[in-house]
Short mmCIF file of C-alpha atoms in Angstrom, two decimals:
data_model
loop_
_atom_site.label_atom_id
_atom_site.label_comp_id
_atom_site.label_asym_id
_atom_site.label_seq_id
_atom_site.Cartn_x
_atom_site.Cartn_y
_atom_site.Cartn_z
CA UNK A 1 -20.35 -19.22 -53.75
CA UNK A 2 -22.55 -19.82 -50.69
CA UNK A 3 -24.00 -22.92 -52.31
CA UNK A 4 -20.48 -24.25 -52.88
CA UNK A 5 -19.50 -23.59 -49.25
CA UNK A 6 -22.61 -25.34 -47.89
CA UNK A 7 -21.91 -28.29 -50.15
CA UNK A 8 -18.36 -28.58 -48.74
CA UNK A 9 -19.68 -28.43 -45.16
CA UNK A 10 -22.09 -31.27 -45.93
CA UNK A 11 -19.19 -33.37 -47.19
CA UNK A 12 -17.21 -32.93 -43.89
CA UNK A 13 -18.33 -35.06 -40.96
CA UNK A 14 -19.78 -33.23 -37.91
CA UNK A 15 -16.87 -34.06 -35.59
CA UNK A 16 -14.27 -33.16 -38.25
CA UNK A 17 -15.62 -29.63 -38.73
CA UNK A 18 -13.14 -27.20 -37.02
CA UNK A 19 -15.95 -24.90 -35.86
CA UNK A 20 -17.90 -27.77 -34.31
CA UNK A 21 -14.74 -29.18 -32.68
CA UNK A 22 -13.97 -25.79 -31.10
CA UNK A 23 -17.45 -25.66 -29.55
CA UNK A 24 -17.22 -29.28 -28.34
CA UNK A 25 -13.84 -28.68 -26.66
CA UNK A 26 -15.14 -25.57 -24.88
CA UNK A 27 -18.23 -27.41 -23.64
CA UNK A 28 -16.07 -30.30 -22.39
CA UNK A 29 -13.70 -27.87 -20.62
CA UNK A 30 -16.58 -26.11 -18.86
CA UNK A 31 -18.12 -29.44 -17.88
CA UNK A 32 -14.77 -30.55 -16.43
CA UNK A 33 -14.49 -27.35 -14.36
CA UNK A 34 -18.06 -27.73 -13.03
CA UNK A 35 -17.51 -31.39 -12.12
CA UNK A 36 -14.22 -30.62 -10.36
CA UNK A 37 -15.79 -27.72 -8.40
CA UNK A 38 -18.79 -29.86 -7.44
CA UNK A 39 -16.48 -32.63 -6.23
CA UNK A 40 -14.43 -30.23 -4.09
CA UNK A 41 -17.47 -28.50 -2.54
CA UNK A 42 -19.36 -31.75 -1.97
CA UNK A 43 -16.32 -33.32 -0.32
CA UNK A 44 -15.82 -30.22 1.85
CA UNK A 45 -19.43 -30.13 3.11
CA UNK A 46 -19.39 -33.90 3.82
CA UNK A 47 -16.26 -33.51 5.94
CA UNK A 48 -17.75 -30.53 7.80
CA UNK A 49 -20.90 -32.56 8.57
CA UNK A 50 -18.90 -35.60 9.73
CA UNK A 51 -16.75 -33.50 12.10
CA UNK A 52 -19.72 -31.59 13.50
CA UNK A 53 -18.19 -28.18 12.66
CA UNK A 54 -20.58 -25.24 12.89
CA UNK A 55 -21.04 -23.11 9.80
CA UNK A 56 -22.26 -19.55 9.31
CA UNK A 57 -21.14 -16.19 10.63
CA UNK A 58 -22.68 -16.28 14.10
CA UNK A 59 -19.18 -16.54 15.58
CA UNK A 60 -18.59 -12.88 14.68
CA UNK A 61 -20.82 -11.82 17.58
CA UNK A 62 -19.29 -14.20 20.14
CA UNK A 63 -16.75 -12.97 22.71
CA UNK A 64 -13.12 -13.12 21.59
CA UNK A 65 -11.59 -13.38 25.07
CA UNK A 66 -8.05 -12.36 24.13
CA UNK A 67 -6.18 -9.08 24.08
CA UNK A 68 -4.53 -7.36 21.12
CA UNK A 69 -1.23 -5.52 21.44
CA UNK A 70 -2.17 -2.57 19.25
CA UNK A 71 -5.56 -1.27 18.19
CA UNK A 72 -6.65 1.89 16.37
CA UNK A 73 -10.13 1.57 17.92
CA UNK A 74 -11.18 0.85 21.50
CA UNK A 75 -10.83 -2.90 22.14
CA UNK A 76 -10.64 -5.29 25.10
CA UNK A 77 -11.00 -9.02 25.76
CA UNK A 78 -14.81 -8.80 26.11
CA UNK A 79 -15.26 -7.62 22.51
CA UNK A 80 -16.43 -9.92 19.73
CA UNK A 81 -14.58 -11.68 16.93
CA UNK A 82 -16.22 -9.15 14.59
CA UNK A 83 -14.31 -6.43 16.46
CA UNK A 84 -11.15 -8.53 16.13
CA UNK A 85 -11.71 -8.54 12.37
CA UNK A 86 -12.03 -4.73 12.38
CA UNK A 87 -8.90 -4.27 14.51
CA UNK A 88 -6.87 -6.59 12.24
CA UNK A 89 -8.17 -4.86 9.11
CA UNK A 90 -7.24 -1.39 10.41
CA UNK A 91 -3.77 -2.56 11.45
CA UNK A 92 -3.25 -4.07 7.98
CA UNK A 93 -4.31 -0.81 6.32
CA UNK A 94 -2.08 1.19 8.71
CA UNK A 95 1.13 -0.68 7.94
CA UNK A 96 0.28 -0.81 4.21
CA UNK A 97 -0.22 2.96 4.01
CA UNK A 98 3.00 3.64 5.95
CA UNK A 99 4.89 1.18 3.74
CA UNK A 100 3.54 2.62 0.48
CA UNK A 101 4.40 6.21 1.46
CA UNK A 102 7.98 5.48 2.54
CA UNK A 103 8.65 2.96 -0.25
CA UNK A 104 7.57 5.55 -2.81
CA UNK A 105 9.80 8.28 -1.35
CA UNK A 106 12.85 6.00 -0.96
CA UNK A 107 12.30 4.36 -4.36
CA UNK A 108 12.05 7.72 -6.15
CA UNK A 109 15.21 9.07 -4.52
CA UNK A 110 17.23 5.89 -5.08
CA UNK A 111 16.00 5.54 -8.68
CA UNK A 112 17.15 9.07 -9.47
CA UNK A 113 20.34 8.45 -7.49
CA UNK A 114 21.24 5.47 -9.70
CA UNK A 115 21.39 7.81 -12.69
CA UNK A 116 23.35 10.49 -10.84
CA UNK A 117 26.61 11.74 -12.35
CA UNK A 118 28.06 11.63 -8.85
CA UNK A 119 30.04 8.38 -8.62
CA UNK A 120 29.44 7.78 -4.91
CA UNK A 121 25.68 8.49 -5.05
CA UNK A 122 25.27 6.24 -8.09
CA UNK A 123 27.24 3.32 -6.61
CA UNK A 124 25.60 3.59 -3.17
CA UNK A 125 22.18 3.52 -4.84
CA UNK A 126 23.19 0.44 -6.83
CA UNK A 127 24.50 -1.33 -3.70
CA UNK A 128 21.25 -0.53 -1.87
CA UNK A 129 19.12 -2.00 -4.65
CA UNK A 130 21.22 -5.12 -5.20
CA UNK A 131 21.50 -5.81 -1.47
CA UNK A 132 17.93 -5.48 -0.25
CA UNK A 133 16.28 -6.78 -3.44
CA UNK A 134 18.07 -10.11 -3.19
CA UNK A 135 17.30 -10.88 0.46
CA UNK A 136 13.90 -12.51 1.18
CA UNK A 137 11.43 -10.12 2.74
CA UNK A 138 10.72 -12.49 5.64
CA UNK A 139 14.41 -12.49 6.62
CA UNK A 140 14.47 -8.71 6.49
CA UNK A 141 11.45 -8.52 8.80
CA UNK A 142 13.15 -10.85 11.27
CA UNK A 143 16.41 -8.87 10.96
CA UNK A 144 14.81 -5.54 11.83
CA UNK A 145 12.79 -7.06 14.68
CA UNK A 146 15.27 -9.47 16.29
CA UNK A 147 18.58 -7.75 15.54
CA UNK A 148 18.12 -4.00 15.11
CA UNK A 149 15.15 -3.07 17.32
CA UNK A 150 15.89 -5.68 20.00
CA UNK A 151 19.36 -4.18 20.49
CA UNK A 152 17.98 -0.73 21.36
CA UNK A 153 18.36 0.45 24.98
CA UNK A 154 15.80 -0.27 27.68
CA UNK A 155 13.17 2.38 28.60
CA UNK A 156 15.35 3.90 31.34
CA UNK A 157 18.18 4.50 28.83
CA UNK A 158 15.88 5.59 25.99
CA UNK A 159 17.12 7.64 23.05
CA UNK A 160 15.44 11.01 23.59
CA UNK A 161 14.62 13.74 21.07
CA UNK A 162 13.96 17.13 22.75
CA UNK A 163 12.55 15.27 25.80
CA UNK A 164 9.37 14.73 23.76
CA UNK A 165 10.06 11.66 21.62
CA UNK A 166 11.57 8.49 23.11
CA UNK A 167 12.94 5.45 21.28
CA UNK A 168 13.81 2.16 23.02
CA UNK A 169 13.34 -1.59 22.68
CA UNK A 170 9.67 -1.22 23.70
CA UNK A 171 8.91 1.04 20.71
CA UNK A 172 8.76 4.67 19.63
CA UNK A 173 6.85 7.10 21.90
CA UNK A 174 5.56 10.33 20.36
CA UNK A 175 3.25 13.09 21.69
CA UNK A 176 -0.48 12.47 21.26
CA UNK A 177 -2.76 15.41 20.36
CA UNK A 178 -5.78 15.86 22.65
CA UNK A 179 -8.49 17.57 20.59
CA UNK A 180 -11.14 19.82 22.15
CA UNK A 181 -14.54 20.85 20.82
CA UNK A 182 -13.27 23.99 19.04
CA UNK A 183 -10.88 21.96 16.88
CA UNK A 184 -13.68 21.42 14.32
CA UNK A 185 -12.98 24.92 13.00
CA UNK A 186 -9.35 23.93 12.32
CA UNK A 187 -10.48 20.85 10.40
CA UNK A 188 -12.88 22.97 8.32
CA UNK A 189 -10.06 25.44 7.62
CA UNK A 190 -7.82 22.60 6.47
CA UNK A 191 -10.53 21.27 4.10
CA UNK A 192 -11.02 24.77 2.66
CA UNK A 193 -7.23 25.02 2.23
CA UNK A 194 -7.20 21.74 0.25
CA UNK A 195 -10.03 23.01 -1.98
CA UNK A 196 -8.09 26.25 -2.50
CA UNK A 197 -4.98 24.34 -3.54
CA UNK A 198 -6.98 22.29 -6.07
CA UNK A 199 -8.44 25.49 -7.56
CA UNK A 200 -4.99 27.11 -7.53
CA UNK A 201 -3.52 24.18 -9.42
CA UNK A 202 -6.14 24.46 -12.16
CA UNK A 203 -5.53 28.22 -12.39
CA UNK A 204 -1.74 27.74 -12.54
CA UNK A 205 -2.06 25.10 -15.27
CA UNK A 206 -4.33 27.32 -17.36
CA UNK A 207 -1.98 30.28 -16.85
CA UNK A 208 1.01 28.20 -17.92
CA UNK A 209 -0.80 26.98 -21.06
CA UNK A 210 -1.75 30.52 -22.04
CA UNK A 211 1.40 32.44 -21.14
CA UNK A 212 4.12 29.83 -20.63
CA UNK A 213 4.96 31.37 -17.26
CA UNK A 214 5.59 29.15 -14.25
CA UNK A 215 3.90 29.66 -10.90
CA UNK A 216 5.54 28.43 -7.65
CA UNK A 217 2.60 26.11 -7.01
CA UNK A 218 4.36 23.71 -4.63
CA UNK A 219 5.61 26.28 -2.12
CA UNK A 220 2.44 28.39 -2.29
CA UNK A 221 0.31 25.26 -1.70
CA UNK A 222 2.46 24.24 1.27
CA UNK A 223 2.07 27.74 2.69
CA UNK A 224 -1.72 27.68 2.32
CA UNK A 225 -2.03 24.19 3.84
CA UNK A 226 0.05 25.20 6.87
CA UNK A 227 -0.92 28.86 7.34
CA UNK A 228 -4.72 28.58 7.11
CA UNK A 229 -5.24 25.85 9.79
CA UNK A 230 -2.54 27.41 12.01
CA UNK A 231 -4.17 30.85 11.89
CA UNK A 232 -7.60 29.41 12.71
CA UNK A 233 -6.02 27.31 15.48
CA UNK A 234 -4.71 30.36 17.33
CA UNK A 235 -7.78 32.51 16.59
CA UNK A 236 -10.03 29.82 18.10
CA UNK A 237 -8.01 29.75 21.34
CA UNK A 238 -5.67 26.76 20.70
CA UNK A 239 -8.31 24.01 21.06
CA UNK A 240 -5.76 21.17 21.29
CA UNK A 241 -2.95 20.11 23.59
CA UNK A 242 -0.23 17.49 23.42
CA UNK A 243 0.05 14.54 25.79
CA UNK A 244 3.71 13.57 26.23
CA UNK A 245 4.91 10.10 27.15
CA UNK A 246 6.42 9.89 30.66
CA UNK A 247 8.57 7.18 32.27
CA UNK A 248 6.66 5.58 35.15
CA UNK A 249 8.11 2.47 36.72
CA UNK A 250 9.65 0.21 34.10
CA UNK A 251 8.03 1.73 31.01
CA UNK A 252 6.57 4.87 29.45
CA UNK A 253 2.90 5.76 29.73
CA UNK A 254 0.87 8.31 27.77
CA UNK A 255 1.39 9.60 24.25
CA UNK A 256 1.27 7.43 21.15
CA UNK A 257 3.25 4.20 21.08
CA UNK A 258 4.52 2.65 17.86
CA UNK A 259 5.27 -0.91 18.91
CA UNK A 260 8.50 -2.62 17.69
CA UNK A 261 6.49 -5.09 15.58
CA UNK A 262 4.96 -2.24 13.59
CA UNK A 263 8.31 -0.49 13.17
CA UNK A 264 10.09 -3.65 12.04
CA UNK A 265 7.38 -4.51 9.53
CA UNK A 266 7.21 -0.94 8.18
CA UNK A 267 11.01 -0.75 7.83
CA UNK A 268 11.24 -4.09 6.01
CA UNK A 269 8.30 -3.51 3.66
CA UNK A 270 9.42 0.03 2.79
CA UNK A 271 13.07 -0.82 2.16
CA UNK A 272 12.36 -4.03 0.24
CA UNK A 273 9.62 -2.59 -1.99
CA UNK A 274 11.62 0.60 -2.60
CA UNK A 275 14.27 -1.40 -4.46
CA UNK A 276 11.76 -2.45 -7.13
CA UNK A 277 10.24 1.03 -7.31
CA UNK A 278 13.75 2.46 -7.74
CA UNK A 279 14.35 0.17 -10.72
CA UNK A 280 11.00 1.20 -12.22
CA UNK A 281 11.95 4.87 -11.77
CA UNK A 282 15.35 4.28 -13.39
CA UNK A 283 13.77 2.43 -16.33
CA UNK A 284 11.17 5.17 -16.78
CA UNK A 285 13.77 7.95 -16.83
CA UNK A 286 16.00 6.06 -19.25
CA UNK A 287 13.00 5.52 -21.54
CA UNK A 288 12.83 9.27 -22.22
CA UNK A 289 14.74 10.03 -25.46
CA UNK A 290 18.12 11.66 -24.86
CA UNK A 291 17.34 14.22 -27.53
CA UNK A 292 14.69 15.80 -25.33
CA UNK A 293 17.12 16.14 -22.43
CA UNK A 294 19.76 17.61 -24.72
CA UNK A 295 17.24 20.02 -26.22
CA UNK A 296 16.16 21.16 -22.74
CA UNK A 297 19.81 21.60 -21.74
CA UNK A 298 20.46 23.60 -24.93
CA UNK A 299 17.71 26.01 -23.81
CA UNK A 300 19.73 26.67 -20.67
CA UNK A 301 17.45 24.85 -18.24
CA UNK A 302 18.94 23.61 -14.99
CA UNK A 303 19.26 19.86 -14.35
CA UNK A 304 16.57 20.01 -11.66
CA UNK A 305 14.20 21.85 -14.01
CA UNK A 306 14.86 19.36 -16.81
CA UNK A 307 14.11 16.50 -14.43
CA UNK A 308 10.91 18.11 -13.12
CA UNK A 309 9.53 19.62 -16.32
CA UNK A 310 10.79 17.34 -19.10
CA UNK A 311 11.87 13.93 -17.83
CA UNK A 312 9.54 12.95 -14.97
CA UNK A 313 6.23 13.85 -16.71
CA UNK A 314 7.12 11.47 -19.55
CA UNK A 315 8.81 8.88 -17.36
CA UNK A 316 5.75 8.52 -15.12
CA UNK A 317 3.86 6.84 -17.98
CA UNK A 318 6.43 4.05 -17.83
CA UNK A 319 6.91 4.09 -14.06
CA UNK A 320 3.31 3.83 -12.82
CA UNK A 321 2.28 0.37 -14.22
CA UNK A 322 5.11 -1.59 -12.51
CA UNK A 323 4.72 0.51 -9.36
CA UNK A 324 1.08 -0.63 -9.13
CA UNK A 325 2.32 -4.23 -8.91
CA UNK A 326 4.76 -3.28 -6.14
CA UNK A 327 2.01 -1.60 -4.11
CA UNK A 328 -0.11 -4.74 -4.44
CA UNK A 329 2.84 -6.91 -3.39
CA UNK A 330 3.49 -4.69 -0.38
CA UNK A 331 -0.09 -5.06 0.86
CA UNK A 332 0.03 -8.84 0.44
CA UNK A 333 3.49 -9.10 2.03
CA UNK A 334 2.12 -7.39 5.15
CA UNK A 335 0.58 -10.77 6.02
CA UNK A 336 4.14 -11.96 6.83
CA UNK A 337 3.78 -9.91 10.02
CA UNK A 338 2.48 -13.04 11.68
CA UNK A 339 6.16 -14.14 11.96
CA UNK A 340 6.85 -11.40 14.53
CA UNK A 341 3.38 -11.15 16.05
CA UNK A 342 2.22 -7.82 14.66
CA UNK A 343 -1.58 -7.89 15.13
CA UNK A 344 -2.70 -7.46 11.53
CA UNK A 345 -5.59 -9.36 9.93
CA UNK A 346 -3.89 -12.72 9.33
CA UNK A 347 -2.33 -12.82 12.80
CA UNK A 348 -5.37 -12.00 14.92
CA UNK A 349 -8.29 -13.12 12.74
CA UNK A 350 -6.99 -15.96 10.58
CA UNK A 351 -4.74 -17.00 13.45
CA UNK A 352 -6.08 -16.51 16.96
CA UNK A 353 -9.80 -16.27 16.13
CA UNK A 354 -9.59 -19.26 13.76
CA UNK A 355 -7.92 -21.38 16.44
CA UNK A 356 -10.69 -20.49 18.90
CA UNK A 357 -13.83 -20.95 16.76
CA UNK A 358 -12.49 -23.45 14.19
CA UNK A 359 -14.56 -22.05 11.30
CA UNK A 360 -11.77 -22.01 8.75
CA UNK A 361 -13.90 -21.63 5.65
CA UNK A 362 -15.65 -18.43 6.70
CA UNK A 363 -12.54 -16.85 8.23
CA UNK A 364 -10.23 -17.67 5.35
CA UNK A 365 -12.79 -16.49 2.79
CA UNK A 366 -13.28 -13.21 4.69
CA UNK A 367 -9.53 -12.67 4.87
CA UNK A 368 -9.09 -13.43 1.17
CA UNK A 369 -11.94 -11.04 0.35
CA UNK A 370 -10.19 -8.25 2.30
CA UNK A 371 -6.91 -8.60 0.39
CA UNK A 372 -8.79 -8.89 -2.91
CA UNK A 373 -10.78 -5.73 -2.14
CA UNK A 374 -7.69 -3.76 -1.08
CA UNK A 375 -5.86 -4.83 -4.23
CA UNK A 376 -8.77 -3.85 -6.48
CA UNK A 377 -9.05 -0.43 -4.80
CA UNK A 378 -5.31 0.22 -5.25
CA UNK A 379 -5.49 -0.90 -8.89
CA UNK A 380 -8.46 1.38 -9.63
CA UNK A 381 -6.80 4.42 -8.01
CA UNK A 382 -3.43 3.88 -9.69
CA UNK A 383 -4.96 3.13 -13.10
CA UNK A 384 -6.96 6.36 -12.78
CA UNK A 385 -3.73 8.22 -11.99
CA UNK A 386 -2.02 6.51 -14.92
CA UNK A 387 -4.82 7.59 -17.28
CA UNK A 388 -4.44 11.17 -16.02
CA UNK A 389 -0.71 11.09 -16.78
CA UNK A 390 -1.15 9.97 -20.38
CA UNK A 391 -0.20 12.52 -23.03
CA UNK A 392 -3.35 13.97 -24.56
CA UNK A 393 -3.35 13.96 -28.35
CA UNK A 394 -4.38 17.30 -29.88
#
């Protein structure tokens, strides 16, 4: 048999052999990619040399010379472009985290609302999804910034909440905690409370598997997380105070300020992304067989219990994969903040710093690496969560 096969291979010409042709095509494709890459890089370096553009990362230590509207770390004009990169990165992470949290909450509520038996709730949820999903995200950012927030009253006519929180066209002003040395004990108490909740969850799960009895884990966990740090706070002599914003002259000083650019971007990203998450939630819930819901209802379980114990655990396996994509899109869409001047990474580093130093290759590559890294981290975390939600075969 082998002799016959070898004889047939000898009869076929080298270039007519399918196996040989497959290898030749792959080699030619790789060669084409290498030649194209070499041409691009060679052309780029020749142009850099002709224009006398400096290369390298020495610019990161040079003085930036410009201010930034919002910074989570201490920053002024005398700091370096490396510090600008850090400030932009932190601002990008800040708005991404805020957007992911609120988009998840809104998306979950609206997704469940679309399947509600209440006519008004169902139709309002549908109108929300169809309205905000079909308007470009950039227009929504501009709408919140130029129409909604710009129409708020001036600082002297601010909207006040308990004389502690103020909202006007300059932003949202909230009290800022001033921590003292003894506050470390409160932080340690909070960490111990988190560890206790993790242990409690394992105990409650084991108890449920063995006896079938439920334990009010959510409310007990909330109680532990609030009570333990609060008790330690008062026992240690209240080692923290609040600094309230106060109107001085034409604007407020003190406290924490959430600038309008951040609010507009967070509103737009949360509301836009929530529409897609809501559809993923709806699809996940509808993917659960009706027979399981009917069986749970036949046992006399309440609708809320059926949703929490029967539907959502199974629906999450369908919901999580598309939600990962929406989280990644939200992080990447945060770069649209440059349209309203929010000082995230693209605005301050790939914008202002690039215009000053002119080293586009290094700056663009660093910015791309940041978004790639953030996306990979989100994917790893969500895929880990997805693997934990899979039904274990016994």
